[in-house]
Tab-separated table of C-alpha atoms in Angstrom:
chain	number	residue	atom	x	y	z
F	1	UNK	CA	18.625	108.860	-1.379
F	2	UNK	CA	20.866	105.970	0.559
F	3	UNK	CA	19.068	103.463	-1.365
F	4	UNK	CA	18.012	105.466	-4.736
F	5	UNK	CA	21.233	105.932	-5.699
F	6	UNK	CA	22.945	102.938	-5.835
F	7	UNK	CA	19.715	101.172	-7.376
F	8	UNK	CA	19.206	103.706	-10.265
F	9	UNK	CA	21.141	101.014	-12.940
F	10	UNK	CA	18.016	99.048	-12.161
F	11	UNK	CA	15.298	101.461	-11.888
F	12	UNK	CA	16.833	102.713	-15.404
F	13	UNK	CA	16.092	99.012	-16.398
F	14	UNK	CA	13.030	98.718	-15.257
F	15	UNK	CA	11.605	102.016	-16.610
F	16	UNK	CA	14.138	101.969	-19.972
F	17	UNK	CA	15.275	105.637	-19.058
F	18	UNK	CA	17.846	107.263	-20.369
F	19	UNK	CA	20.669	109.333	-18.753
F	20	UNK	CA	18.174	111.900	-18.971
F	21	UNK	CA	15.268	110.893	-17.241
F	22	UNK	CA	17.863	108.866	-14.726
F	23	UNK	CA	18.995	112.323	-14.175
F	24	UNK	CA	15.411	113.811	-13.030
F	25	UNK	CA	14.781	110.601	-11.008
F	26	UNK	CA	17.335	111.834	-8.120
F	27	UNK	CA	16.385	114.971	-8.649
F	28	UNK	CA	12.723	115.114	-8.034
F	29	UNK	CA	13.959	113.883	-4.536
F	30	UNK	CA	16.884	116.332	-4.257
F	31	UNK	CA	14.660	119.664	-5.118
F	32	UNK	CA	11.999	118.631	-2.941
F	33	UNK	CA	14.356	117.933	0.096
F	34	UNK	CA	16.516	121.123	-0.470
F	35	UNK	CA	13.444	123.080	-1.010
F	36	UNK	CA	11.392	121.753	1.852
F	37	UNK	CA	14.386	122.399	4.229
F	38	UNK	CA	13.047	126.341	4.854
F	39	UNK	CA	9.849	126.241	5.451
F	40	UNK	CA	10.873	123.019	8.005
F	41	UNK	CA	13.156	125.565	9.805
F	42	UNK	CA	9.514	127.579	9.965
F	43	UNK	CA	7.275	124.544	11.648
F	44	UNK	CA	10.789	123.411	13.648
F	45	UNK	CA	10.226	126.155	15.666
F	46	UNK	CA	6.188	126.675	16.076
F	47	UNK	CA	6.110	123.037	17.029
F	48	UNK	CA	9.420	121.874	18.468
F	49	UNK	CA	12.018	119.682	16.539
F	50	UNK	CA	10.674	116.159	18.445
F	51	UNK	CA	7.603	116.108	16.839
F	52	UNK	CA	9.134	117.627	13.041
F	53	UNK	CA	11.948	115.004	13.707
F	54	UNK	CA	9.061	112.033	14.148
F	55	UNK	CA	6.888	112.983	10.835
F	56	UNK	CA	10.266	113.213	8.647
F	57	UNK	CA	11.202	109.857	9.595
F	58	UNK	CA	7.696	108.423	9.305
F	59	UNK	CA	7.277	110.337	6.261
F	60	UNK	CA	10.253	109.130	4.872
F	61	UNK	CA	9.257	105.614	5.923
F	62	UNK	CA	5.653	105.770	4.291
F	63	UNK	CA	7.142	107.726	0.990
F	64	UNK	CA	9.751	104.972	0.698
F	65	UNK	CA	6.981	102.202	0.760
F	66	UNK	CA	5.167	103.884	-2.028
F	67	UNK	CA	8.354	104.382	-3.906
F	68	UNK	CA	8.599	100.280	-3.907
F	69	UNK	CA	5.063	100.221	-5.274
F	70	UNK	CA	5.522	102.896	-7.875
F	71	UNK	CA	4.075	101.127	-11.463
F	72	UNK	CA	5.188	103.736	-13.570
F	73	UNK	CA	7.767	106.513	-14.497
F	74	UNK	CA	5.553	109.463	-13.213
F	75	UNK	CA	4.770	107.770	-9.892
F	76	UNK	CA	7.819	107.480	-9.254
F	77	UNK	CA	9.159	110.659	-9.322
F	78	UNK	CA	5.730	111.387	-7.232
F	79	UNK	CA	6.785	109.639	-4.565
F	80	UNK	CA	10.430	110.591	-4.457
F	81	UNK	CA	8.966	114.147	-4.163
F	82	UNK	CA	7.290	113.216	-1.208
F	83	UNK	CA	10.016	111.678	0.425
F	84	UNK	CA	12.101	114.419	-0.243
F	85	UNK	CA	9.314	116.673	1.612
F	86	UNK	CA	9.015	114.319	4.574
F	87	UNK	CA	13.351	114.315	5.043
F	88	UNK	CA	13.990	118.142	4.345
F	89	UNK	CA	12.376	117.976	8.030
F	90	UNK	CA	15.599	116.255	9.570
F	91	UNK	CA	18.587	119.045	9.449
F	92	UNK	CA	16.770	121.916	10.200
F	93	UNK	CA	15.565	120.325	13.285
F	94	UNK	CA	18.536	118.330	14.604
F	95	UNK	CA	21.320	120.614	13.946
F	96	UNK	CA	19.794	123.477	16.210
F	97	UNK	CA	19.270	120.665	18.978
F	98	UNK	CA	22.259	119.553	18.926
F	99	UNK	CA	23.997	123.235	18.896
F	100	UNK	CA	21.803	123.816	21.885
F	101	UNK	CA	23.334	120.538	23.862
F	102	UNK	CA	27.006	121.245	23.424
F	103	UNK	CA	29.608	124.342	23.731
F	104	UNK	CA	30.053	126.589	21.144
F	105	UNK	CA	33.896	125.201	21.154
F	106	UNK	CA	33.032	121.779	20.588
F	107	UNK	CA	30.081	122.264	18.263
F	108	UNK	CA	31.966	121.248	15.042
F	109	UNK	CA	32.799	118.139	16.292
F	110	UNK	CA	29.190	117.348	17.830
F	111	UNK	CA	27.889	117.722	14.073
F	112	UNK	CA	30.943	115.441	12.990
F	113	UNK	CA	29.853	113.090	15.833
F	114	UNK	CA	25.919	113.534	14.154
F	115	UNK	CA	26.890	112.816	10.981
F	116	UNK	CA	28.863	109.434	11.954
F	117	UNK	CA	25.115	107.812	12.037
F	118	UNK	CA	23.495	109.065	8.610
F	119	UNK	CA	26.851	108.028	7.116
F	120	UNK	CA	26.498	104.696	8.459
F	121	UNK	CA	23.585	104.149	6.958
F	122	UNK	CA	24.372	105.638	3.726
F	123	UNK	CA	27.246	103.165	3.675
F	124	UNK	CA	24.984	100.013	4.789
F	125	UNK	CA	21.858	100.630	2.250
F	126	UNK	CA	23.608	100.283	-1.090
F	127	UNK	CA	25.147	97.206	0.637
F	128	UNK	CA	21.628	95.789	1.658
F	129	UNK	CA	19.774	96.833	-0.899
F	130	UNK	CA	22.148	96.029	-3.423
F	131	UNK	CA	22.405	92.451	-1.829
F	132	UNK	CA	18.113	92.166	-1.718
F	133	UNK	CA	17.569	94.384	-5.502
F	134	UNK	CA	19.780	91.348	-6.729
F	135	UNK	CA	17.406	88.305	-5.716
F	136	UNK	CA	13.773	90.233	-5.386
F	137	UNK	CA	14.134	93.137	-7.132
F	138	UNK	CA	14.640	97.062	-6.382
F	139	UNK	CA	11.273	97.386	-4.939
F	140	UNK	CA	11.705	94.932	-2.378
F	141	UNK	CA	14.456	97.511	-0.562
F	142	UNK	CA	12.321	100.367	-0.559
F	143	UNK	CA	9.421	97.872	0.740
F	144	UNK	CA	11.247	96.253	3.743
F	145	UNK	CA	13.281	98.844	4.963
F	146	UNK	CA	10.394	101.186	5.268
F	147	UNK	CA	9.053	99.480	8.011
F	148	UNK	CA	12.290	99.814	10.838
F	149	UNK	CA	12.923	103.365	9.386
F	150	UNK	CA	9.210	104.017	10.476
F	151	UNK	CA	9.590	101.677	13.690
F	152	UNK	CA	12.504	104.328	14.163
F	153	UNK	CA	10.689	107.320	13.923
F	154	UNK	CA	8.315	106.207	16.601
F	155	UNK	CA	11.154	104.796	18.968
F	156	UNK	CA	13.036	108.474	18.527
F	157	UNK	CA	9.936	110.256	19.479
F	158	UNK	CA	9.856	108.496	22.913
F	159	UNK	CA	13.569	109.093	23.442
F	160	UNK	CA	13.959	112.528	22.288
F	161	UNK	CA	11.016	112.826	25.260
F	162	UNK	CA	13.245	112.255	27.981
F	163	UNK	CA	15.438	115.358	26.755
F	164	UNK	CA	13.657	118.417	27.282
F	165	UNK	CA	15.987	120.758	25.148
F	166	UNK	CA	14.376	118.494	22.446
F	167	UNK	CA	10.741	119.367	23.663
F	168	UNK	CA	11.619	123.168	24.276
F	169	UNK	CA	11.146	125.690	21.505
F	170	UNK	CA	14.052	127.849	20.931
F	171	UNK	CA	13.684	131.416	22.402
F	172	UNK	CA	16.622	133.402	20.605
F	173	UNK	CA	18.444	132.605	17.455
F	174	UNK	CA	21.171	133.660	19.031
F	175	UNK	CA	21.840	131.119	21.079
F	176	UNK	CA	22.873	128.926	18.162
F	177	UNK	CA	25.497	131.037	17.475
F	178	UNK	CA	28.944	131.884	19.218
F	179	UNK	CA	28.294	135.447	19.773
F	180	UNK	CA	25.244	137.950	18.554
F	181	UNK	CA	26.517	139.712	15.112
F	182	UNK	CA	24.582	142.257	13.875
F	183	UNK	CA	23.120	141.272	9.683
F	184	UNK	CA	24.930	143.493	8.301
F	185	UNK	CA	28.089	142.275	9.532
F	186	UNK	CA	27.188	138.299	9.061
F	187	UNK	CA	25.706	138.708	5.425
F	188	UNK	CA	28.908	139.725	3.359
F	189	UNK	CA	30.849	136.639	5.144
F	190	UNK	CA	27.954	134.503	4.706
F	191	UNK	CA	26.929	134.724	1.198
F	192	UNK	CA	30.469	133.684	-0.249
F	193	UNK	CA	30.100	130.525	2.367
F	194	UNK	CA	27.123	129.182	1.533
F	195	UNK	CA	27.508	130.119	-2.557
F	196	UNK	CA	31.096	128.032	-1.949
F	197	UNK	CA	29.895	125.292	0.506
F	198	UNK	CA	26.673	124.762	-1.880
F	199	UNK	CA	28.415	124.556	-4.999
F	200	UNK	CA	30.838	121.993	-4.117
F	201	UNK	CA	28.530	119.696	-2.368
F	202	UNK	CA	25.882	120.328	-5.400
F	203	UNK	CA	29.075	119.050	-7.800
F	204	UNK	CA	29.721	116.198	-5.783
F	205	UNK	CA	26.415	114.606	-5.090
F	206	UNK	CA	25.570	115.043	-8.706
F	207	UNK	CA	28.864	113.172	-9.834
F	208	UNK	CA	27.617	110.393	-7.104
F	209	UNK	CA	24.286	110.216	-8.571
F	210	UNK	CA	25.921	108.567	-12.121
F	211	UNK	CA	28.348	106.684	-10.056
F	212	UNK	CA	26.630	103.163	-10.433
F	213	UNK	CA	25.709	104.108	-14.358
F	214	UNK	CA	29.134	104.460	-15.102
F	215	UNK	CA	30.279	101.263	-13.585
F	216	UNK	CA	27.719	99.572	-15.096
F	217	UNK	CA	28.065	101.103	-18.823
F	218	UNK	CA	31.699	102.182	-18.486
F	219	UNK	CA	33.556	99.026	-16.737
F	220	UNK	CA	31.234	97.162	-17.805
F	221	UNK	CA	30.277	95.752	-13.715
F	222	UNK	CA	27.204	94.107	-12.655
F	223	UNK	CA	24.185	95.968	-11.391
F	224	UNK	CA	24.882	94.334	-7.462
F	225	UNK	CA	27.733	95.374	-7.545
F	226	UNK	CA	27.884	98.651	-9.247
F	227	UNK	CA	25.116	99.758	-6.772
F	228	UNK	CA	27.939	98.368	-4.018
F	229	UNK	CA	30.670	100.427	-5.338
F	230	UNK	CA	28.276	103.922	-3.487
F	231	UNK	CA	29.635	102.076	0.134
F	232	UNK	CA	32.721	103.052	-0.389
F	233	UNK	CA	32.191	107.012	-0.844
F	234	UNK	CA	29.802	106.695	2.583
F	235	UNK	CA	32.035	104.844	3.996
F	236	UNK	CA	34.627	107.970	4.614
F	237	UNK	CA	31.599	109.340	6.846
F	238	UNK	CA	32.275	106.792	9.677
F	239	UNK	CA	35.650	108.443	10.390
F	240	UNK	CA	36.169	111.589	7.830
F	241	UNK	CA	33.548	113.270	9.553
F	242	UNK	CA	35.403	113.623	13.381
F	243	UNK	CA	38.513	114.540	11.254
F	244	UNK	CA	36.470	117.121	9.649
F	245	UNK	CA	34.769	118.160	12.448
F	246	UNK	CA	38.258	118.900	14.717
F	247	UNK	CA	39.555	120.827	11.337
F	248	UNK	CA	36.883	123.230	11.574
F	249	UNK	CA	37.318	123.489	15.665
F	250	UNK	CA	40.812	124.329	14.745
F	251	UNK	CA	41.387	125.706	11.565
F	252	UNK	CA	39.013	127.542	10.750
F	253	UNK	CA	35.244	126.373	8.958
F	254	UNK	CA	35.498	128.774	5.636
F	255	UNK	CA	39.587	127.180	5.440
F	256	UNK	CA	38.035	123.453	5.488
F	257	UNK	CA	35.320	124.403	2.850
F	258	UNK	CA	37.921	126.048	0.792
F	259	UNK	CA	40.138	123.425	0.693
F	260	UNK	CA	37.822	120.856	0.119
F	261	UNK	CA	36.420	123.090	-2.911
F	262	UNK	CA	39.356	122.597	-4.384
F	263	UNK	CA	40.620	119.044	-4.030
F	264	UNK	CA	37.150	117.783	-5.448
F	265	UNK	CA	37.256	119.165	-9.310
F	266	UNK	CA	40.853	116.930	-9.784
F	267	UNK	CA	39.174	114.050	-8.031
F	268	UNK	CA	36.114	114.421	-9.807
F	269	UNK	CA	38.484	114.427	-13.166
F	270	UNK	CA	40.437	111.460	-11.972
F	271	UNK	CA	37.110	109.615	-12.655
F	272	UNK	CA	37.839	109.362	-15.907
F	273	UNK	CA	41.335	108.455	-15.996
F	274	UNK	CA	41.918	105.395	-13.455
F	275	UNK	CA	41.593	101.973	-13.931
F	276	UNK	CA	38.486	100.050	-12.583
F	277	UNK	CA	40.030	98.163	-8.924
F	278	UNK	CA	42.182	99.326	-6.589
F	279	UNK	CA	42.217	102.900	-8.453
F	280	UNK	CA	38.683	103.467	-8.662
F	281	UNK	CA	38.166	102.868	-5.758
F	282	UNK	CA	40.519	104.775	-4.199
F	283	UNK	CA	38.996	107.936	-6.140
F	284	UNK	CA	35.949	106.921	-5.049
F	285	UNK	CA	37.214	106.880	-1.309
F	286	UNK	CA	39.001	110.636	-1.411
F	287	UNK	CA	35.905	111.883	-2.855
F	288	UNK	CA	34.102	110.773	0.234
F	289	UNK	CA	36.589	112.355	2.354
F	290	UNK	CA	36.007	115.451	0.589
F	291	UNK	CA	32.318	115.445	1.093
F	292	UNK	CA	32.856	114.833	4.978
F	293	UNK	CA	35.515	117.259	6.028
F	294	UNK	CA	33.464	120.002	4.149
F	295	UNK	CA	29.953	119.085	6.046
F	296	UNK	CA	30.706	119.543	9.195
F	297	UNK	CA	32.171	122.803	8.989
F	298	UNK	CA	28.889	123.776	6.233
F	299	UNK	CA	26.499	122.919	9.609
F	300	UNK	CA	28.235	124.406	12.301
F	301	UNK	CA	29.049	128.237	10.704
């Protein structure tokens, strides 16, 4: 997704899509990854999350490779399915390892700490690949970041090795939680939060996903750079996310969600209305705020 996104404008090109079929590109990686988050949970904890940590990076790494190679429309989208399989492995394995390293207290702001590094590379790959897509073409990316992603992977497994939370299956949910609540009790509090906490990120990653279309057809801005322009909503993860995480410590996690929920429909709107520079950009910028208060609260309840 880091590098998808911002290169759509010239996988559209490549392909001829329309907003349509542009549309089902991100999401044949989206609906795998959400989907293939459960049954991770599942094999997190038969096999421990080091070694379901190692295959979704690898996986990812491999997919992305064959994304790069893809020769038409259909493989594609194949692909992008499987790399959506191989990363739905990555939350449901590191958020319970990391709730199992720190106090309950502090676990907001762990997450927030988490998050700092998937944010920085969201913000880096539309700046590399933006930089390589615009003298070798959008495979080239996929092609040569695949192989440190994987390199990665393998270098994780031996660190995460030297932990043994990491190596140790979990023996109660309960321990991931503040206190033991009986189902009945969580349920009615935790529908409304996830309907909430889903719906707003759902709204906001799909708005993202047209971002570099509509600079391109609206304002009119090269590919490069419209593909550069997806930096600056990551770029509110580097330092959004502690924020975000110390709101939920101290506020409250359903108050954060909530008030995220609602600042992101007028800044979604806003879209439409501000000049391209300084304004866009600054849209662009609130709306990754949004995103990064809201997520570490959406982990951690």
């Amino acid at each position: 997704m880091a590098l998808t996104v911002p290169l759509l404008s010239f996988i559209r090109d490549e392909f001829a899509l329309d907003y349509t079929q542009a549309g089902v590109v991100m999401m044949a990686f989206n609906l795998a990854y959400g989907i293939s988050q459960l049954p991770s949970g599942w094999l997190a904890d038969r096999i421990g999350p080091r070694i379901l940590l190692t295959i979704g990076t690898v996986g990812v790494a491999l997919a992305g490779l064959l994304v790069g190679l893809s020769q038409t429309y259909i493989m594609l989208l194949v692909f992008l399915v499987l790399m959506g399989v191989a990363g739905g492995g990555y939350h449901p394995s590191a958020t319970p390892l990391i709730s199992r390293s720190v106090d309950p207290k502090n676990r907001g702001r762990a997450l927030s700490f988490h998050m700092i590094g998937g944010s920085g590379s969201f913000f880096l790959a539309p700046l590399l690949g933006a930089g390589i897509a615009a003298y070798w073409g959008w495979r080239a990316p996929f092609i040569w970041l695949a192989i440190p992603t994987a390199l990665f992977g393998i270098a994780f497994y031996i660190l995460l090795g030297r932990r043994p939370e990491a190596n140790r299956l979990p023996k109660a949910i309960s321990q991931y939680h503040d206190k033991p609540q009986s189902p009945s009790l969580n349920l009615p509090r935790l529908i409304p939060f996830m309907v909430l906490s889903i719906f707003t990120g759902g709204i906001s990653f799909s708005v993202i996903t047209f971002i570099p279309l509509f600079m391109v057809d609206h304002f009119g801005v090269a590919e490069a750079a419209a593909a550069s322009f997806i930096s600056i909503i990551y770029s509110a993860g580097l330092w959004a996310s502690p924020l975000g995480g110390h709101m939920s410590d101290r506020l409250g996690k359903v108050r954060v969600v909530l008030i995220a929920c609602l600042v992101t429909g007028p800044l979604i709107y806003l879209l439409n209305v501000v000049p391209y520079g300084l304004g866009i950009g600054a849209v662009l910028l609130m709306i990754g705020i949004a995103i990064y208060i809201r997520m570490p609260s959406s982990e951690s309840y």
